[in-house]
Amino acid sequence: MFRFAKAALNLSGQGARQVRFSSTVPDFHSKYGTGLLVGGVGFCVSVWAYVITQTGITWNLSPVGKVQPKPWREDEE
C-alpha cells in the first residue's frame, strides 16, 4: 500500500509506470497465501484430532442428567 501511495503522489510518467508494473508482480499473499492457509488449517485439525483422541480428557459437554440435587435434610430441634 505504501508503494502505491508513493507512486500515486509522483505525478510523472515514472510514477505511473511504477503503479502499473508493481501490480503485475505477485506479492507475498499471492505467492504464499493459499499454502499458508491450507497449512494452518491442517496444523489446527491435526492438533485438535490429537487432543480429542489421545489425551483422555473427559469433556463433560452437558450436565443434564449428571448433576443431582443433594437430599433435603431437615433440622431436628
GROMACS .gro file of N, CA and C in nm:
model
  231
    1MET      N    1   0.084  -0.119   0.000
    1MET     CA    2   0.000   0.000   0.000
    1MET      C    3   0.088   0.125   0.000
    2PHE      N    4   0.202   0.120   0.070
    2PHE     CA    5   0.290   0.235   0.076
    2PHE      C    6   0.348   0.265  -0.063
    3ARG      N    7   0.387   0.160  -0.136
    3ARG     CA    8   0.443   0.182  -0.269
    3ARG      C    9   0.340   0.244  -0.362
    4PHE      N   10   0.215   0.202  -0.349
    4PHE     CA   11   0.109   0.259  -0.432
    4PHE      C   12   0.089   0.406  -0.401
    5ALA      N   13   0.085   0.440  -0.272
    5ALA     CA   14   0.063   0.580  -0.233
    5ALA      C   15   0.182   0.666  -0.276
    6LYS      N   16   0.303   0.616  -0.260
    6LYS     CA   17   0.421   0.690  -0.300
    6LYS      C   18   0.422   0.713  -0.452
    7ALA      N   19   0.387   0.609  -0.527
    7ALA     CA   20   0.384   0.622  -0.672
    7ALA      C   21   0.269   0.712  -0.718
    8ALA      N   22   0.158   0.710  -0.646
    8ALA     CA   23   0.044   0.794  -0.684
    8ALA      C   24   0.076   0.942  -0.663
    9LEU      N   25   0.157   0.973  -0.562
    9LEU     CA   26   0.195   1.112  -0.538
    9LEU      C   27   0.295   1.161  -0.642
   10ASN      N   28   0.371   1.071  -0.699
   10ASN     CA   29   0.467   1.108  -0.803
   10ASN      C   30   0.389   1.119  -0.934
   11LEU      N   31   0.368   1.239  -0.982
   11LEU     CA   32   0.279   1.261  -1.096
   11LEU      C   33   0.349   1.246  -1.232
   12SER      N   34   0.476   1.208  -1.230
   12SER     CA   35   0.547   1.194  -1.357
   12SER      C   36   0.511   1.059  -1.421
   13GLY      N   37   0.558   1.038  -1.541
   13GLY     CA   38   0.535   0.912  -1.611
   13GLY      C   39   0.600   0.795  -1.540
   14GLN      N   40   0.712   0.823  -1.473
   14GLN     CA   41   0.780   0.717  -1.399
   14GLN      C   42   0.690   0.663  -1.288
   15GLY      N   43   0.618   0.752  -1.219
   15GLY     CA   44   0.528   0.709  -1.112
   15GLY      C   45   0.415   0.623  -1.165
   16ALA      N   46   0.360   0.659  -1.280
   16ALA     CA   47   0.253   0.580  -1.340
   16ALA      C   48   0.303   0.442  -1.380
   17ARG      N   49   0.426   0.435  -1.431
   17ARG     CA   50   0.482   0.304  -1.468
   17ARG      C   51   0.505   0.218  -1.345
   18GLN      N   52   0.546   0.279  -1.233
   18GLN     CA   53   0.567   0.201  -1.110
   18GLN      C   54   0.436   0.142  -1.061
   19VAL      N   55   0.328   0.219  -1.066
   19VAL     CA   56   0.198   0.167  -1.022
   19VAL      C   57   0.154   0.055  -1.114
   20ARG      N   58   0.170   0.073  -1.244
   20ARG     CA   59   0.124  -0.027  -1.340
   20ARG      C   60   0.204  -0.156  -1.327
   21PHE      N   61   0.336  -0.147  -1.317
   21PHE     CA   62   0.417  -0.268  -1.316
   21PHE      C   63   0.422  -0.334  -1.180
   22SER      N   64   0.404  -0.260  -1.073
   22SER     CA   65   0.408  -0.323  -0.940
   22SER      C   66   0.284  -0.408  -0.916
   23SER      N   67   0.175  -0.380  -0.985
   23SER     CA   68   0.055  -0.461  -0.964
   23SER      C   69   0.065  -0.597  -1.035
   24THR      N   70   0.154  -0.611  -1.133
   24THR     CA   71   0.167  -0.738  -1.202
   24THR      C   72   0.264  -0.832  -1.131
   25VAL      N   73   0.348  -0.779  -1.043
   25VAL     CA   74   0.442  -0.862  -0.968
   25VAL      C   75   0.366  -0.926  -0.852
   26PRO      N   76   0.370  -1.059  -0.840
   26PRO     CA   77   0.296  -1.121  -0.729
   26PRO      C   78   0.357  -1.083  -0.595
   27ASP      N   79   0.272  -1.046  -0.502
   27ASP     CA   80   0.319  -1.011  -0.369
   27ASP      C   81   0.318  -1.135  -0.280
   28PHE      N   82   0.348  -1.116  -0.154
   28PHE     CA   83   0.361  -1.228  -0.060
   28PHE      C   84   0.232  -1.309  -0.052
   29HIS      N   85   0.118  -1.239  -0.045
   29HIS     CA   86  -0.010  -1.309  -0.030
   29HIS      C   87  -0.046  -1.388  -0.156
   30SER      N   88  -0.012  -1.334  -0.271
   30SER     CA   89  -0.038  -1.407  -0.395
   30SER      C   90   0.047  -1.532  -0.404
   31LYS      N   91   0.172  -1.522  -0.359
   31LYS     CA   92   0.263  -1.637  -0.368
   31LYS      C   93   0.231  -1.743  -0.264
   32TYR      N   94   0.215  -1.702  -0.139
   32TYR     CA   95   0.214  -1.797  -0.029
   32TYR      C   96   0.083  -1.802   0.049
   33GLY      N   97  -0.016  -1.719   0.015
   33GLY     CA   98  -0.137  -1.710   0.095
   33GLY      C   99  -0.214  -1.839   0.104
   34THR      N  100  -0.238  -1.905  -0.010
   34THR     CA  101  -0.315  -2.029  -0.010
   34THR      C  102  -0.241  -2.139   0.063
   35GLY      N  103  -0.112  -2.149   0.041
   35GLY     CA  104  -0.033  -2.252   0.109
   35GLY      C  105  -0.032  -2.234   0.259
   36LEU      N  106  -0.017  -2.108   0.303
   36LEU     CA  107  -0.020  -2.083   0.447
   36LEU      C  108  -0.155  -2.114   0.508
   37LEU      N  109  -0.262  -2.078   0.437
   37LEU     CA  110  -0.396  -2.106   0.486
   37LEU      C  111  -0.419  -2.256   0.498
   38VAL      N  112  -0.384  -2.331   0.395
   38VAL     CA  113  -0.402  -2.476   0.398
   38VAL      C  114  -0.315  -2.539   0.506
   39GLY      N  115  -0.191  -2.491   0.518
   39GLY     CA  116  -0.102  -2.543   0.621
   39GLY      C  117  -0.153  -2.514   0.761
   40GLY      N  118  -0.206  -2.395   0.782
   40GLY     CA  119  -0.260  -2.360   0.913
   40GLY      C  120  -0.383  -2.442   0.949
   41VAL      N  121  -0.470  -2.462   0.852
   41VAL     CA  122  -0.588  -2.545   0.876
   41VAL      C  123  -0.546  -2.688   0.906
   42GLY      N  124  -0.452  -2.741   0.830
   42GLY     CA  125  -0.404  -2.877   0.854
   42GLY      C  126  -0.341  -2.892   0.991
   43PHE      N  127  -0.262  -2.792   1.032
   43PHE     CA  128  -0.200  -2.795   1.164
   43PHE      C  129  -0.305  -2.794   1.274
   44CYS      N  130  -0.403  -2.705   1.265
   44CYS     CA  131  -0.507  -2.696   1.368
   44CYS      C  132  -0.589  -2.825   1.376
   45VAL      N  133  -0.624  -2.878   1.260
   45VAL     CA  134  -0.703  -3.002   1.259
   45VAL      C  135  -0.623  -3.117   1.320
   46SER      N  136  -0.494  -3.127   1.288
   46SER     CA  137  -0.415  -3.236   1.342
   46SER      C  138  -0.395  -3.222   1.493
   47VAL      N  139  -0.372  -3.100   1.541
   47VAL     CA  140  -0.355  -3.081   1.685
   47VAL      C  141  -0.484  -3.114   1.760
   48TRP      N  142  -0.598  -3.065   1.709
   48TRP     CA  143  -0.724  -3.095   1.778
   48TRP      C  144  -0.760  -3.243   1.767
   49ALA      N  145  -0.728  -3.308   1.657
   49ALA     CA  146  -0.752  -3.453   1.646
   49ALA      C  147  -0.671  -3.527   1.750
   50TYR      N  148  -0.547  -3.487   1.771
   50TYR     CA  149  -0.464  -3.549   1.873
   50TYR      C  150  -0.522  -3.524   2.012
   51VAL      N  151  -0.559  -3.399   2.040
   51VAL     CA  152  -0.612  -3.365   2.173
   51VAL      C  153  -0.738  -3.443   2.202
   52ILE      N  154  -0.828  -3.452   2.105
   52ILE     CA  155  -0.956  -3.518   2.128
   52ILE      C  156  -0.940  -3.669   2.143
   53THR      N  157  -0.851  -3.730   2.064
   53THR     CA  158  -0.843  -3.876   2.063
   53THR      C  159  -0.739  -3.935   2.157
   54GLN      N  160  -0.633  -3.864   2.188
   54GLN     CA  161  -0.521  -3.925   2.259
   54GLN      C  162  -0.499  -3.879   2.402
   55THR      N  163  -0.551  -3.765   2.441
   55THR     CA  164  -0.516  -3.712   2.573
   55THR      C  165  -0.603  -3.766   2.685
   56GLY      N  166  -0.716  -3.824   2.654
   56GLY     CA  167  -0.800  -3.881   2.759
   56GLY      C  168  -0.877  -3.779   2.839
   57ILE      N  169  -0.899  -3.663   2.784
   57ILE     CA  170  -0.975  -3.560   2.854
   57ILE      C  171  -1.122  -3.599   2.855
   58THR      N  172  -1.185  -3.590   2.972
   58THR     CA  173  -1.329  -3.609   2.981
   58THR      C  174  -1.393  -3.473   2.959
   59TRP      N  175  -1.472  -3.463   2.854
   59TRP     CA  176  -1.516  -3.331   2.810
   59TRP      C  177  -1.638  -3.280   2.886
   60ASN      N  178  -1.729  -3.370   2.934
   60ASN     CA  179  -1.847  -3.327   3.009
   60ASN      C  180  -1.923  -3.218   2.935
   61LEU      N  181  -1.970  -3.249   2.817
   61LEU     CA  182  -2.031  -3.147   2.734
   61LEU      C  183  -2.165  -3.099   2.788
   62SER      N  184  -2.243  -3.187   2.851
   62SER     CA  185  -2.372  -3.144   2.901
   62SER      C  186  -2.393  -3.197   3.043
   63PRO      N  187  -2.431  -3.112   3.135
   63PRO     CA  188  -2.455  -3.159   3.272
   63PRO      C  189  -2.594  -3.217   3.292
   64VAL      N  190  -2.679  -3.220   3.189
   64VAL     CA  191  -2.816  -3.267   3.204
   64VAL      C  192  -2.813  -3.416   3.239
   65GLY      N  193  -2.877  -3.450   3.347
   65GLY     CA  194  -2.883  -3.588   3.392
   65GLY      C  195  -2.763  -3.630   3.475
   66LYS      N  196  -2.662  -3.547   3.485
   66LYS     CA  197  -2.543  -3.582   3.562
   66LYS      C  198  -2.539  -3.510   3.696
   67VAL      N  199  -2.600  -3.395   3.703
   67VAL     CA  200  -2.600  -3.318   3.827
   67VAL      C  201  -2.726  -3.354   3.905
   68GLN      N  202  -2.707  -3.404   4.024
   68GLN     CA  203  -2.819  -3.443   4.109
   68GLN      C  204  -2.824  -3.350   4.230
   69PRO      N  205  -2.944  -3.311   4.270
   69PRO     CA  206  -2.953  -3.226   4.389
   69PRO      C  207  -2.923  -3.307   4.515
   70LYS      N  208  -2.871  -3.239   4.617
   70LYS     CA  209  -2.845  -3.305   4.744
   70LYS      C  210  -2.979  -3.334   4.810
   71PRO      N  211  -2.989  -3.445   4.880
   71PRO     CA  212  -3.116  -3.473   4.950
   71PRO      C  213  -3.143  -3.368   5.059
   72TRP      N  214  -3.270  -3.339   5.075
   72TRP     CA  215  -3.310  -3.237   5.171
   72TRP      C  216  -3.291  -3.292   5.311
   73ARG      N  217  -3.230  -3.210   5.395
   73ARG     CA  218  -3.210  -3.250   5.534
   73ARG      C  219  -3.279  -3.152   5.626
   74GLU      N  220  -3.375  -3.201   5.700
   74GLU     CA  221  -3.446  -3.113   5.792
   74GLU      C  222  -3.373  -3.109   5.926
   75ASP      N  223  -3.367  -2.991   5.984
   75ASP     CA  224  -3.301  -2.976   6.112
   75ASP      C  225  -3.391  -3.034   6.222
   76GLU      N  226  -3.331  -3.113   6.309
   76GLU     CA  227  -3.407  -3.169   6.422
   76GLU      C  228  -3.385  -3.079   6.541
   77GLU      N  229  -3.494  -3.036   6.604
   77GLU     CA  230  -3.483  -2.946   6.718
   77GLU      C  231  -3.510  -3.015   6.847
   0.00000   0.00000   0.00000
